[in-house]
PDB file of C-alpha atoms in Angstrom:
ATOM      1  CA  ASP G   1      81.732   9.277  30.433  1.00 68.00           C
ATOM      2  CA  VAL G   2      80.749   7.458  33.571  1.00 66.00           C
ATOM      3  CA  LYS G   3      78.728   4.364  33.019  1.00 90.00           C
ATOM      4  CA  VAL G   4      76.439   1.977  34.854  1.00 95.00           C
ATOM      5  CA  THR G   5      75.406  -0.891  32.627  1.00 96.00           C
ATOM      6  CA  GLN G   6      72.611  -3.364  33.293  1.00 96.00           C
ATOM      7  CA  SER G   7      72.784  -6.659  31.485  1.00 92.00           C
ATOM      8  CA  SER G   8      69.287  -6.599  29.960  1.00 92.00           C
ATOM      9  CA  ARG G   9      66.725  -3.956  29.020  1.00 93.00           C
ATOM     10  CA  TYR G  10      63.839  -6.408  28.902  1.00 95.00           C
ATOM     11  CA  LEU G  11      63.391  -9.844  30.437  1.00 97.00           C
ATOM     12  CA  VAL G  12      60.499 -12.278  30.474  1.00 98.00           C
ATOM     13  CA  LYS G  13      60.744 -15.119  32.979  1.00 98.00           C
ATOM     14  CA  ARG G  14      58.430 -17.829  34.228  1.00 98.00           C
ATOM     15  CA  THR G  15      57.112 -18.118  37.766  1.00 98.00           C
ATOM     16  CA  GLY G  16      59.518 -20.102  39.914  1.00 97.00           C
ATOM     17  CA  GLU G  17      62.605 -19.430  37.791  1.00 97.00           C
ATOM     18  CA  LYS G  18      65.801 -18.151  39.378  1.00 97.00           C
ATOM     19  CA  VAL G  19      66.598 -14.797  37.796  1.00 97.00           C
ATOM     20  CA  PHE G  20      69.895 -12.932  37.736  1.00 97.00           C
ATOM     21  CA  LEU G  21      70.106  -9.202  37.033  1.00 98.00           C
ATOM     22  CA  GLU G  22      73.624  -7.933  36.531  1.00 97.00           C
ATOM     23  CA  CYS G  23      74.986  -4.430  36.980  1.00 97.00           C
ATOM     24  CA  VAL G  24      78.480  -3.193  36.189  1.00 97.00           C
ATOM     25  CA  GLN G  25      79.957   0.251  36.876  1.00 96.00           C
ATOM     26  CA  ASP G  26      83.235   1.620  35.584  1.00 94.00           C
ATOM     27  CA  MET G  27      83.737   4.440  38.103  1.00 91.00           C
ATOM     28  CA  ASP G  28      85.362   2.592  41.017  1.00 92.00           C
ATOM     29  CA  HIS G  29      82.399   3.508  43.238  1.00 92.00           C
ATOM     30  CA  GLU G  30      82.104   1.949  46.680  1.00 92.00           C
ATOM     31  CA  ASN G  31      78.326   2.157  46.899  1.00 93.00           C
ATOM     32  CA  MET G  32      75.978   0.211  44.660  1.00 95.00           C
ATOM     33  CA  PHE G  33      72.204  -0.076  44.868  1.00 96.00           C
ATOM     34  CA  TRP G  34      69.321  -2.059  43.486  1.00 97.00           C
ATOM     35  CA  TYR G  35      65.923  -0.381  43.301  1.00 96.00           C
ATOM     36  CA  ARG G  36      62.590  -1.378  41.911  1.00 96.00           C
ATOM     37  CA  GLN G  37      60.217   1.164  40.446  1.00 94.00           C
ATOM     38  CA  ASP G  38      56.465   0.706  40.356  1.00 93.00           C
ATOM     39  CA  PRO G  39      53.763   3.170  39.277  1.00 88.00           C
ATOM     40  CA  GLY G  40      52.596   5.339  42.143  1.00 85.00           C
ATOM     41  CA  LEU G  41      55.245   3.962  44.511  1.00 89.00           C
ATOM     42  CA  GLY G  42      58.399   5.504  43.107  1.00 88.00           C
ATOM     43  CA  LEU G  43      61.784   3.892  43.568  1.00 93.00           C
ATOM     44  CA  ARG G  44      62.226   1.585  46.528  1.00 94.00           C
ATOM     45  CA  LEU G  45      65.519   0.229  47.748  1.00 94.00           C
ATOM     46  CA  ILE G  46      65.908  -3.550  47.634  1.00 97.00           C
ATOM     47  CA  TYR G  47      69.558  -3.969  48.676  1.00 96.00           C
ATOM     48  CA  PHE G  48      72.687  -1.944  48.707  1.00 94.00           C
ATOM     49  CA  SER G  49      76.388  -2.676  49.016  1.00 95.00           C
ATOM     50  CA  TYR G  50      79.060  -0.355  50.404  1.00 91.00           C
ATOM     51  CA  ASP G  51      82.045  -2.557  49.622  1.00 91.00           C
ATOM     52  CA  VAL G  52      83.005  -5.876  48.089  1.00 92.00           C
ATOM     53  CA  LYS G  53      81.183  -8.723  49.814  1.00 89.00           C
ATOM     54  CA  MET G  54      79.342  -6.223  52.039  1.00 91.00           C
ATOM     55  CA  LYS G  55      75.590  -5.816  51.697  1.00 93.00           C
ATOM     56  CA  GLU G  56      72.641  -4.483  53.606  1.00 93.00           C
ATOM     57  CA  LYS G  57      68.932  -4.964  53.202  1.00 94.00           C
ATOM     58  CA  GLY G  58      66.898  -2.073  51.964  1.00 93.00           C
ATOM     59  CA  ASP G  59      63.205  -1.481  52.403  1.00 91.00           C
ATOM     60  CA  ILE G  60      61.871  -4.432  50.393  1.00 96.00           C
ATOM     61  CA  PRO G  61      64.441  -7.276  50.422  1.00 97.00           C
ATOM     62  CA  GLU G  62      61.978 -10.177  50.659  1.00 97.00           C
ATOM     63  CA  GLY G  63      62.339 -12.575  47.742  1.00 97.00           C
ATOM     64  CA  TYR G  64      65.676 -11.100  46.658  1.00 98.00           C
ATOM     65  CA  SER G  65      69.345 -11.655  47.361  1.00 97.00           C
ATOM     66  CA  VAL G  66      72.482  -9.960  46.069  1.00 97.00           C
ATOM     67  CA  SER G  67      76.089 -10.717  45.346  1.00 97.00           C
ATOM     68  CA  ARG G  68      79.103  -8.435  45.126  1.00 96.00           C
ATOM     69  CA  GLU G  69      82.258 -10.414  44.512  1.00 95.00           C
ATOM     70  CA  LYS G  70      84.044  -7.617  42.649  1.00 96.00           C
ATOM     71  CA  LYS G  71      83.863  -3.871  43.231  1.00 95.00           C
ATOM     72  CA  GLU G  72      82.489  -3.114  39.790  1.00 96.00           C
ATOM     73  CA  ARG G  73      79.728  -5.734  39.701  1.00 97.00           C
ATOM     74  CA  PHE G  74      76.555  -6.005  41.764  1.00 97.00           C
ATOM     75  CA  SER G  75      74.075  -8.772  41.015  1.00 97.00           C
ATOM     76  CA  LEU G  76      70.441  -9.011  42.054  1.00 98.00           C
ATOM     77  CA  ILE G  77      68.999 -12.498  42.354  1.00 98.00           C
ATOM     78  CA  LEU G  78      65.349 -13.441  42.413  1.00 97.00           C
ATOM     79  CA  GLU G  79      65.451 -16.819  44.083  1.00 94.00           C
ATOM     80  CA  SER G  80      62.073 -17.973  42.785  1.00 97.00           C
ATOM     81  CA  ALA G  81      60.431 -15.384  40.578  1.00 98.00           C
ATOM     82  CA  SER G  82      56.823 -14.507  41.252  1.00 98.00           C
ATOM     83  CA  THR G  83      54.356 -12.370  39.318  1.00 98.00           C
ATOM     84  CA  ASN G  84      54.473  -9.649  41.990  1.00 97.00           C
ATOM     85  CA  GLN G  85      58.125  -9.145  41.119  1.00 98.00           C
ATOM     86  CA  THR G  86      57.163  -7.859  37.686  1.00 98.00           C
ATOM     87  CA  SER G  87      58.661  -4.388  37.745  1.00 97.00           C
ATOM     88  CA  MET G  88      61.330  -2.022  36.486  1.00 96.00           C
ATOM     89  CA  TYR G  89      64.658  -2.686  38.202  1.00 97.00           C
ATOM     90  CA  LEU G  90      67.282   0.035  38.401  1.00 96.00           C
ATOM     91  CA  CYS G  91      70.874  -0.239  39.495  1.00 96.00           C
ATOM     92  CA  ALA G  92      72.845   2.763  40.736  1.00 95.00           C
ATOM     93  CA  SER G  93      76.299   3.524  42.047  1.00 94.00           C
ATOM     94  CA  SER G  94      77.893   6.401  43.885  1.00 91.00           C
ATOM     95  CA  LEU G  95      80.813   7.539  45.962  1.00 86.00           C
ATOM     96  CA  GLU G  96      80.228   8.809  49.482  1.00 79.00           C
ATOM     97  CA  TYR G  97      78.133  11.997  49.614  1.00 78.00           C
ATOM     98  CA  THR G  98      77.982  12.408  45.843  1.00 84.00           C
ATOM     99  CA  GLU G  99      75.397  12.145  43.092  1.00 88.00           C
ATOM    100  CA  ALA G 100      74.196   8.718  42.077  1.00 90.00           C
ATOM    101  CA  PHE G 101      74.602   7.295  38.588  1.00 93.00           C
ATOM    102  CA  PHE G 102      71.888   5.008  37.284  1.00 95.00           C
ATOM    103  CA  GLY G 103      71.744   2.222  34.773  1.00 95.00           C
ATOM    104  CA  GLN G 104      69.207   2.200  31.977  1.00 93.00           C
ATOM    105  CA  GLY G 105      66.868  -0.132  33.836  1.00 94.00           C
ATOM    106  CA  THR G 106      65.646  -3.686  33.296  1.00 96.00           C
ATOM    107  CA  ARG G 107      61.944  -4.209  32.746  1.00 96.00           C
ATOM    108  CA  LEU G 108      61.216  -7.662  34.124  1.00 97.00           C
ATOM    109  CA  THR G 109      57.976  -9.480  33.406  1.00 98.00           C
ATOM    110  CA  VAL G 110      57.229 -12.678  35.314  1.00 98.00           C
ATOM    111  CA  VAL G 111      54.545 -14.823  33.705  1.00 97.00           C
TER     112      VAL G 111
ATOM    113  CA  LYS O   1      52.884   9.968  54.978  1.00 64.00           C
ATOM    114  CA  ASN O   2      55.785   9.791  52.536  1.00 83.00           C
ATOM    115  CA  GLU O   3      59.032  11.354  53.660  1.00 92.00           C
ATOM    116  CA  VAL O   4      59.408  13.049  50.281  1.00 95.00           C
ATOM    117  CA  GLU O   5      56.388  14.622  48.629  1.00 96.00           C
ATOM    118  CA  GLN O   6      56.285  16.125  45.155  1.00 96.00           C
ATOM    119  CA  SER O   7      53.713  18.308  43.475  1.00 96.00           C
ATOM    120  CA  PRO O   8      52.153  18.286  41.066  1.00 97.00           C
ATOM    121  CA  GLN O   9      52.025  14.609  40.110  1.00 95.00           C
ATOM    122  CA  ASN O  10      51.194  15.476  36.518  1.00 96.00           C
ATOM    123  CA  LEU O  11      51.862  18.673  34.612  1.00 97.00           C
ATOM    124  CA  THR O  12      51.063  19.674  31.057  1.00 97.00           C
ATOM    125  CA  ALA O  13      52.578  22.847  29.671  1.00 97.00           C
ATOM    126  CA  GLN O  14      52.800  24.658  26.380  1.00 97.00           C
ATOM    127  CA  GLU O  15      56.174  25.108  24.762  1.00 98.00           C
ATOM    128  CA  GLY O  16      57.898  28.214  26.101  1.00 97.00           C
ATOM    129  CA  GLU O  17      56.155  28.243  29.469  1.00 97.00           C
ATOM    130  CA  PHE O  18      57.966  28.583  32.792  1.00 98.00           C
ATOM    131  CA  ILE O  19      57.548  25.409  34.828  1.00 98.00           C
ATOM    132  CA  THR O  20      57.906  24.790  38.551  1.00 98.00           C
ATOM    133  CA  ILE O  21      57.953  21.435  40.304  1.00 98.00           C
ATOM    134  CA  ASN O  22      57.940  21.363  44.086  1.00 98.00           C
ATOM    135  CA  CYS O  23      59.406  18.959  46.613  1.00 98.00           C
ATOM    136  CA  SER O  24      58.884  18.854  50.371  1.00 98.00           C
ATOM    137  CA  TYR O  25      60.600  16.486  52.763  1.00 97.00           C
ATOM    138  CA  SER O  26      60.235  15.645  56.417  1.00 96.00           C
ATOM    139  CA  VAL O  27      63.654  14.252  57.394  1.00 93.00           C
ATOM    140  CA  GLY O  28      66.989  15.881  58.063  1.00 93.00           C
ATOM    141  CA  ILE O  29      69.100  15.717  54.944  1.00 92.00           C
ATOM    142  CA  SER O  30      72.687  16.060  53.829  1.00 91.00           C
ATOM    143  CA  ALA O  31      71.658  16.730  50.210  1.00 93.00           C
ATOM    144  CA  LEU O  32      68.712  16.874  47.853  1.00 96.00           C
ATOM    145  CA  HIS O  33      68.770  15.500  44.322  1.00 96.00           C
ATOM    146  CA  TRP O  34      66.729  16.247  41.241  1.00 98.00           C
ATOM    147  CA  LEU O  35      66.621  13.438  38.699  1.00 97.00           C
ATOM    148  CA  GLN O  36      65.169  13.128  35.221  1.00 97.00           C
ATOM    149  CA  GLN O  37      63.742   9.955  33.726  1.00 95.00           C
ATOM    150  CA  HIS O  38      62.811   9.770  30.058  1.00 90.00           C
ATOM    151  CA  PRO O  39      60.475   7.109  28.651  1.00 85.00           C
ATOM    152  CA  GLY O  40      62.495   3.908  28.421  1.00 78.00           C
ATOM    153  CA  GLY O  41      63.741   4.076  31.962  1.00 71.00           C
ATOM    154  CA  GLY O  42      67.214   5.548  32.340  1.00 87.00           C
ATOM    155  CA  ILE O  43      67.602   8.106  35.132  1.00 94.00           C
ATOM    156  CA  VAL O  44      69.956  11.062  34.931  1.00 93.00           C
ATOM    157  CA  SER O  45      71.038  13.235  37.829  1.00 94.00           C
ATOM    158  CA  LEU O  46      70.272  16.895  37.163  1.00 96.00           C
ATOM    159  CA  PHE O  47      71.281  18.522  40.431  1.00 95.00           C
ATOM    160  CA  MET O  48      72.593  17.697  43.846  1.00 94.00           C
ATOM    161  CA  LEU O  49      72.319  20.567  46.304  1.00 94.00           C
ATOM    162  CA  SER O  50      72.493  21.189  50.017  1.00 92.00           C
ATOM    163  CA  SER O  51      71.865  24.941  50.083  1.00 93.00           C
ATOM    164  CA  GLY O  52      70.924  27.886  47.929  1.00 95.00           C
ATOM    165  CA  LYS O  53      70.511  27.591  44.209  1.00 97.00           C
ATOM    166  CA  LYS O  54      72.077  25.869  41.213  1.00 97.00           C
ATOM    167  CA  LYS O  55      71.602  26.567  37.508  1.00 97.00           C
ATOM    168  CA  HIS O  56      72.351  24.467  34.472  1.00 95.00           C
ATOM    169  CA  GLY O  57      71.186  25.793  31.150  1.00 96.00           C
ATOM    170  CA  ARG O  58      67.419  26.346  31.372  1.00 97.00           C
ATOM    171  CA  LEU O  59      67.109  24.425  34.634  1.00 98.00           C
ATOM    172  CA  ILE O  60      67.290  26.010  38.062  1.00 98.00           C
ATOM    173  CA  ALA O  61      67.064  24.214  41.394  1.00 98.00           C
ATOM    174  CA  THR O  62      66.580  25.936  44.728  1.00 98.00           C
ATOM    175  CA  ILE O  63      66.424  24.640  48.265  1.00 98.00           C
ATOM    176  CA  ASN O  64      65.250  26.138  51.554  1.00 97.00           C
ATOM    177  CA  ILE O  65      66.680  23.983  54.327  1.00 94.00           C
ATOM    178  CA  GLN O  66      64.687  25.682  57.101  1.00 95.00           C
ATOM    179  CA  GLU O  67      61.395  25.088  55.310  1.00 96.00           C
ATOM    180  CA  LYS O  68      62.455  21.635  54.026  1.00 97.00           C
ATOM    181  CA  HIS O  69      61.419  22.565  50.526  1.00 97.00           C
ATOM    182  CA  SER O  70      62.987  22.554  47.078  1.00 98.00           C
ATOM    183  CA  SER O  71      61.829  23.674  43.662  1.00 98.00           C
ATOM    184  CA  LEU O  72      62.925  22.765  40.164  1.00 98.00           C
ATOM    185  CA  HIS O  73      62.277  25.415  37.547  1.00 98.00           C
ATOM    186  CA  ILE O  74      62.440  25.014  33.788  1.00 98.00           C
ATOM    187  CA  THR O  75      62.567  28.219  31.777  1.00 97.00           C
ATOM    188  CA  ALA O  76      61.440  28.399  28.140  1.00 97.00           C
ATOM    189  CA  SER O  77      60.184  24.803  28.236  1.00 97.00           C
ATOM    190  CA  HIS O  78      60.556  22.606  25.180  1.00 97.00           C
ATOM    191  CA  PRO O  79      58.932  19.293  24.172  1.00 96.00           C
ATOM    192  CA  ARG O  80      62.264  17.544  24.764  1.00 95.00           C
ATOM    193  CA  ASP O  81      61.863  18.446  28.464  1.00 96.00           C
ATOM    194  CA  SER O  82      58.969  15.972  28.626  1.00 97.00           C
ATOM    195  CA  ALA O  83      59.982  13.388  31.211  1.00 97.00           C
ATOM    196  CA  VAL O  84      59.421  12.298  34.784  1.00 97.00           C
ATOM    197  CA  TYR O  85      61.215  14.526  37.290  1.00 98.00           C
ATOM    198  CA  ILE O  86      62.078  12.878  40.579  1.00 97.00           C
ATOM    199  CA  CYS O  87      63.082  14.519  43.824  1.00 97.00           C
ATOM    200  CA  ALA O  88      65.238  12.459  46.183  1.00 95.00           C
ATOM    201  CA  VAL O  89      66.985  13.188  49.467  1.00 94.00           C
ATOM    202  CA  SER O  90      70.096  11.831  51.137  1.00 91.00           C
ATOM    203  CA  PRO O  91      68.943  11.550  54.762  1.00 89.00           C
ATOM    204  CA  SER O  92      71.371  12.652  57.455  1.00 86.00           C
ATOM    205  CA  TYR O  93      70.987   9.294  59.187  1.00 79.00           C
ATOM    206  CA  GLY O  94      72.181   7.510  56.034  1.00 69.00           C
ATOM    207  CA  GLY O  95      75.740   8.682  56.539  1.00 67.00           C
ATOM    208  CA  ALA O  96      78.218   8.072  53.756  1.00 63.00           C
ATOM    209  CA  THR O  97      76.250   5.270  52.142  1.00 66.00           C
ATOM    210  CA  ASN O  98      74.211   7.776  50.157  1.00 73.00           C
ATOM    211  CA  LYS O  99      70.985   5.795  50.384  1.00 84.00           C
ATOM    212  CA  LEU O 100      68.288   7.934  48.811  1.00 90.00           C
ATOM    213  CA  ILE O 101      64.628   8.433  49.654  1.00 91.00           C
ATOM    214  CA  PHE O 102      62.593   9.193  46.559  1.00 93.00           C
ATOM    215  CA  GLY O 103      59.458  11.113  45.785  1.00 94.00           C
ATOM    216  CA  THR O 104      57.006   9.477  43.422  1.00 93.00           C
ATOM    217  CA  GLY O 105      57.866  11.795  40.554  1.00 95.00           C
ATOM    218  CA  THR O 106      56.213  14.463  38.443  1.00 96.00           C
ATOM    219  CA  LEU O 107      55.225  13.536  34.910  1.00 96.00           C
ATOM    220  CA  LEU O 108      55.789  16.575  32.693  1.00 97.00           C
ATOM    221  CA  ALA O 109      54.445  16.834  29.166  1.00 97.00           C
ATOM    222  CA  VAL O 110      55.400  19.889  27.139  1.00 97.00           C
ATOM    223  CA  GLN O 111      53.238  20.350  24.085  1.00 97.00           C
ATOM    224  CA  PRO O 112      54.461  22.162  20.968  1.00 95.00           C
TER     225      PRO O 112
END
């Protein structure tokens, strides 16, 4: 079975903390994505990566950065967490022109 | 205006009913995806289609490229079908990166 695994299901962090969300896929996919999901807004793309060390900004990159040092791992970094970053974060991976596979999601609360 | 619109936003059905969820989009696409999200967060891909119709068990997805419209049908609905159903498109301008544009989802509740 293909698998995308996110490091945490639930996280509570304090305002100003640096937060790392990790995502690992075991399918040798080139493309990896970080989305956030908010009620009424659907999923919005934060960053994506199409190869190791390659990344592009999505629709809402402000306040976030990413790292992809190995093909299977894509990390999302909140440089200084703020309460408006409280959300559900979803990682996904895919090959070119194929279906996407999603992780189970991380519900992040910033207090 | 969102590039991907779904209707209805919320849907309550009785067990056994035939259910239809609609999706309209305004961009050129290479594929359309139907996704399912159960409470708790994880998203599963149900269908990826670029033309015609696909069937998997009690689920059927159709797409009309000329009208830029897709439907997801559930036959003989069951309470375990209760979930959020999300329509997403792979825009033609996205190329091979497979960046998706998502609708806001349809929350389906099937009552026994």
